[in-house]
């Protein structure tokens, strides 16, 4: 089972015109955590590419000064792909029960010479349910 956490402090430059966390910044942090999580399952980052994101939701605004914990878990292992669920919660929300935003990101393994997708042979045991 793979679970990876990263942390971000929301600063002035991360805000939108409402004065809350800008969606593009949240997506950047979400996809960084997703990629780092995927690299724990497949260790060559040069052969791992982003394919798509599903079910991205922004559920409540996040304020300047908040420390966010992004938690990535592998929820599906296919033939060439793996899917990581990432949740962003307050640092104080110890059980990740009240996320600010979340999404499911799929990565595909490619051959670094041909750039064509290839089977990764990652064992399904690394998957877990994201509560
Ligand atoms: C980290 C980065 O920034 S990487 C840079 C940005 N990304 C890129 O440049 C990648 C550009 N895209 C590509 O080169 C190609 O689309 C590839 C090689 C990734 C995939 O090739 P495609 O022919 O489009 O892939 P295809 O549609 O068959 O999907 C491949 C796998 O992803 C899975 N997949 C694709 N979309 C989704 C999705 N939305 N949700 C879940 N799984 C998905 C498929 O089911 C398949 O899985 P499997 O082989 O494990 O059964």
JSON list of N, CA and C in Angstrom, two decimals, residues 10 21 57-63 66-68 87-91 93 98-102:
[
{"chain": "A", "resi": 10, "resn": "UNK", "atom": "N", "xyz": [-0.27, 28.20, 2.29]},
{"chain": "A", "resi": 10, "resn": "UNK", "atom": "CA", "xyz": [-0.92, 29.12, 1.34]},
{"chain": "A", "resi": 10, "resn": "UNK", "atom": "C", "xyz": [-0.43, 30.54, 1.59]},
{"chain": "A", "resi": 21, "resn": "UNK", "atom": "N", "xyz": [-7.49, 30.43, -2.01]},
{"chain": "A", "resi": 21, "resn": "UNK", "atom": "CA", "xyz": [-6.55, 29.65, -2.84]},
{"chain": "A", "resi": 21, "resn": "UNK", "atom": "C", "xyz": [-7.06, 29.54, -4.29]},
{"chain": "A", "resi": 57, "resn": "UNK", "atom": "N", "xyz": [-12.69, 18.10, -7.64]},
{"chain": "A", "resi": 57, "resn": "UNK", "atom": "CA", "xyz": [-13.70, 18.89, -6.92]},
{"chain": "A", "resi": 57, "resn": "UNK", "atom": "C", "xyz": [-13.01, 19.88, -6.00]},
{"chain": "A", "resi": 58, "resn": "UNK", "atom": "N", "xyz": [-13.54, 21.09, -5.97]},
{"chain": "A", "resi": 58, "resn": "UNK", "atom": "CA", "xyz": [-13.11, 22.08, -4.97]},
{"chain": "A", "resi": 58, "resn": "UNK", "atom": "C", "xyz": [-14.30, 22.26, -4.05]},
{"chain": "A", "resi": 59, "resn": "UNK", "atom": "N", "xyz": [-14.20, 21.80, -2.79]},
{"chain": "A", "resi": 59, "resn": "UNK", "atom": "CA", "xyz": [-15.38, 21.67, -1.93]},
{"chain": "A", "resi": 59, "resn": "UNK", "atom": "C", "xyz": [-15.60, 22.83, -0.97]},
{"chain": "A", "resi": 60, "resn": "UNK", "atom": "N", "xyz": [-14.52, 23.53, -0.62]},
{"chain": "A", "resi": 60, "resn": "UNK", "atom": "CA", "xyz": [-14.65, 24.70, 0.27]},
{"chain": "A", "resi": 60, "resn": "UNK", "atom": "C", "xyz": [-13.41, 25.57, 0.07]},
{"chain": "A", "resi": 61, "resn": "UNK", "atom": "N", "xyz": [-13.57, 26.92, 0.26]},
{"chain": "A", "resi": 61, "resn": "UNK", "atom": "CA", "xyz": [-12.42, 27.79, 0.03]},
{"chain": "A", "resi": 61, "resn": "UNK", "atom": "C", "xyz": [-11.34, 27.61, 1.09]},
{"chain": "A", "resi": 62, "resn": "UNK", "atom": "N", "xyz": [-10.09, 27.81, 0.67]},
{"chain": "A", "resi": 62, "resn": "UNK", "atom": "CA", "xyz": [-8.95, 27.70, 1.60]},
{"chain": "A", "resi": 62, "resn": "UNK", "atom": "C", "xyz": [-8.29, 29.07, 1.74]},
{"chain": "A", "resi": 63, "resn": "UNK", "atom": "N", "xyz": [-8.03, 29.47, 2.96]},
{"chain": "A", "resi": 63, "resn": "UNK", "atom": "CA", "xyz": [-7.54, 30.83, 3.24]},
{"chain": "A", "resi": 63, "resn": "UNK", "atom": "C", "xyz": [-6.02, 30.91, 3.34]},
{"chain": "A", "resi": 66, "resn": "UNK", "atom": "N", "xyz": [-3.24, 29.03, 5.77]},
{"chain": "A", "resi": 66, "resn": "UNK", "atom": "CA", "xyz": [-3.57, 27.61, 6.04]},
{"chain": "A", "resi": 66, "resn": "UNK", "atom": "C", "xyz": [-2.42, 26.71, 5.56]},
{"chain": "A", "resi": 67, "resn": "UNK", "atom": "N", "xyz": [-2.10, 25.68, 6.34]},
{"chain": "A", "resi": 67, "resn": "UNK", "atom": "CA", "xyz": [-1.14, 24.67, 5.88]},
{"chain": "A", "resi": 67, "resn": "UNK", "atom": "C", "xyz": [-1.95, 23.47, 5.39]},
{"chain": "A", "resi": 68, "resn": "UNK", "atom": "N", "xyz": [-1.73, 23.11, 4.13]},
{"chain": "A", "resi": 68, "resn": "UNK", "atom": "CA", "xyz": [-2.45, 22.00, 3.53]},
{"chain": "A", "resi": 68, "resn": "UNK", "atom": "C", "xyz": [-1.59, 20.75, 3.48]},
{"chain": "A", "resi": 87, "resn": "UNK", "atom": "N", "xyz": [-6.09, 13.99, -2.06]},
{"chain": "A", "resi": 87, "resn": "UNK", "atom": "CA", "xyz": [-6.96, 14.86, -1.27]},
{"chain": "A", "resi": 87, "resn": "UNK", "atom": "C", "xyz": [-6.12, 15.94, -0.63]},
{"chain": "A", "resi": 88, "resn": "UNK", "atom": "N", "xyz": [-6.65, 17.17, -0.60]},
{"chain": "A", "resi": 88, "resn": "UNK", "atom": "CA", "xyz": [-5.98, 18.27, 0.11]},
{"chain": "A", "resi": 88, "resn": "UNK", "atom": "C", "xyz": [-6.82, 18.64, 1.32]},
{"chain": "A", "resi": 89, "resn": "UNK", "atom": "N", "xyz": [-6.24, 18.49, 2.50]},
{"chain": "A", "resi": 89, "resn": "UNK", "atom": "CA", "xyz": [-6.95, 18.77, 3.75]},
{"chain": "A", "resi": 89, "resn": "UNK", "atom": "C", "xyz": [-6.11, 19.72, 4.60]},
{"chain": "A", "resi": 90, "resn": "UNK", "atom": "N", "xyz": [-6.76, 20.30, 5.61]},
{"chain": "A", "resi": 90, "resn": "UNK", "atom": "CA", "xyz": [-6.02, 21.10, 6.58]},
{"chain": "A", "resi": 90, "resn": "UNK", "atom": "C", "xyz": [-5.02, 20.21, 7.30]},
{"chain": "A", "resi": 91, "resn": "UNK", "atom": "N", "xyz": [-3.86, 20.79, 7.61]},
{"chain": "A", "resi": 91, "resn": "UNK", "atom": "CA", "xyz": [-2.84, 20.11, 8.41]},
{"chain": "A", "resi": 91, "resn": "UNK", "atom": "C", "xyz": [-3.46, 19.60, 9.72]},
{"chain": "A", "resi": 93, "resn": "UNK", "atom": "N", "xyz": [-6.52, 18.58, 10.17]},
{"chain": "A", "resi": 93, "resn": "UNK", "atom": "CA", "xyz": [-7.52, 17.54, 9.91]},
{"chain": "A", "resi": 93, "resn": "UNK", "atom": "C", "xyz": [-6.81, 16.19, 9.82]},
{"chain": "A", "resi": 98, "resn": "UNK", "atom": "N", "xyz": [-12.26, 16.07, 5.83]},
{"chain": "A", "resi": 98, "resn": "UNK", "atom": "CA", "xyz": [-12.98, 17.28, 5.37]},
{"chain": "A", "resi": 98, "resn": "UNK", "atom": "C", "xyz": [-12.13, 18.01, 4.32]},
{"chain": "A", "resi": 99, "resn": "UNK", "atom": "N", "xyz": [-11.99, 17.42, 3.13]},
{"chain": "A", "resi": 99, "resn": "UNK", "atom": "CA", "xyz": [-11.04, 17.97, 2.14]},
{"chain": "A", "resi": 99, "resn": "UNK", "atom": "C", "xyz": [-11.48, 19.32, 1.55]},
{"chain": "A", "resi": 100, "resn": "UNK", "atom": "N", "xyz": [-10.48, 20.12, 1.21]},
{"chain": "A", "resi": 100, "resn": "UNK", "atom": "CA", "xyz": [-10.72, 21.34, 0.42]},
{"chain": "A", "resi": 100, "resn": "UNK", "atom": "C", "xyz": [-10.93, 20.97, -1.05]},
{"chain": "A", "resi": 101, "resn": "UNK", "atom": "N", "xyz": [-10.07, 20.10, -1.54]},
{"chain": "A", "resi": 101, "resn": "UNK", "atom": "CA", "xyz": [-10.21, 19.68, -2.93]},
{"chain": "A", "resi": 101, "resn": "UNK", "atom": "C", "xyz": [-9.62, 18.28, -3.09]},
{"chain": "A", "resi": 102, "resn": "UNK", "atom": "N", "xyz": [-10.01, 17.63, -4.19]},
{"chain": "A", "resi": 102, "resn": "UNK", "atom": "CA", "xyz": [-9.58, 16.25, -4.43]},
{"chain": "A", "resi": 102, "resn": "UNK", "atom": "C", "xyz": [-9.71, 15.91, -5.90]}
]
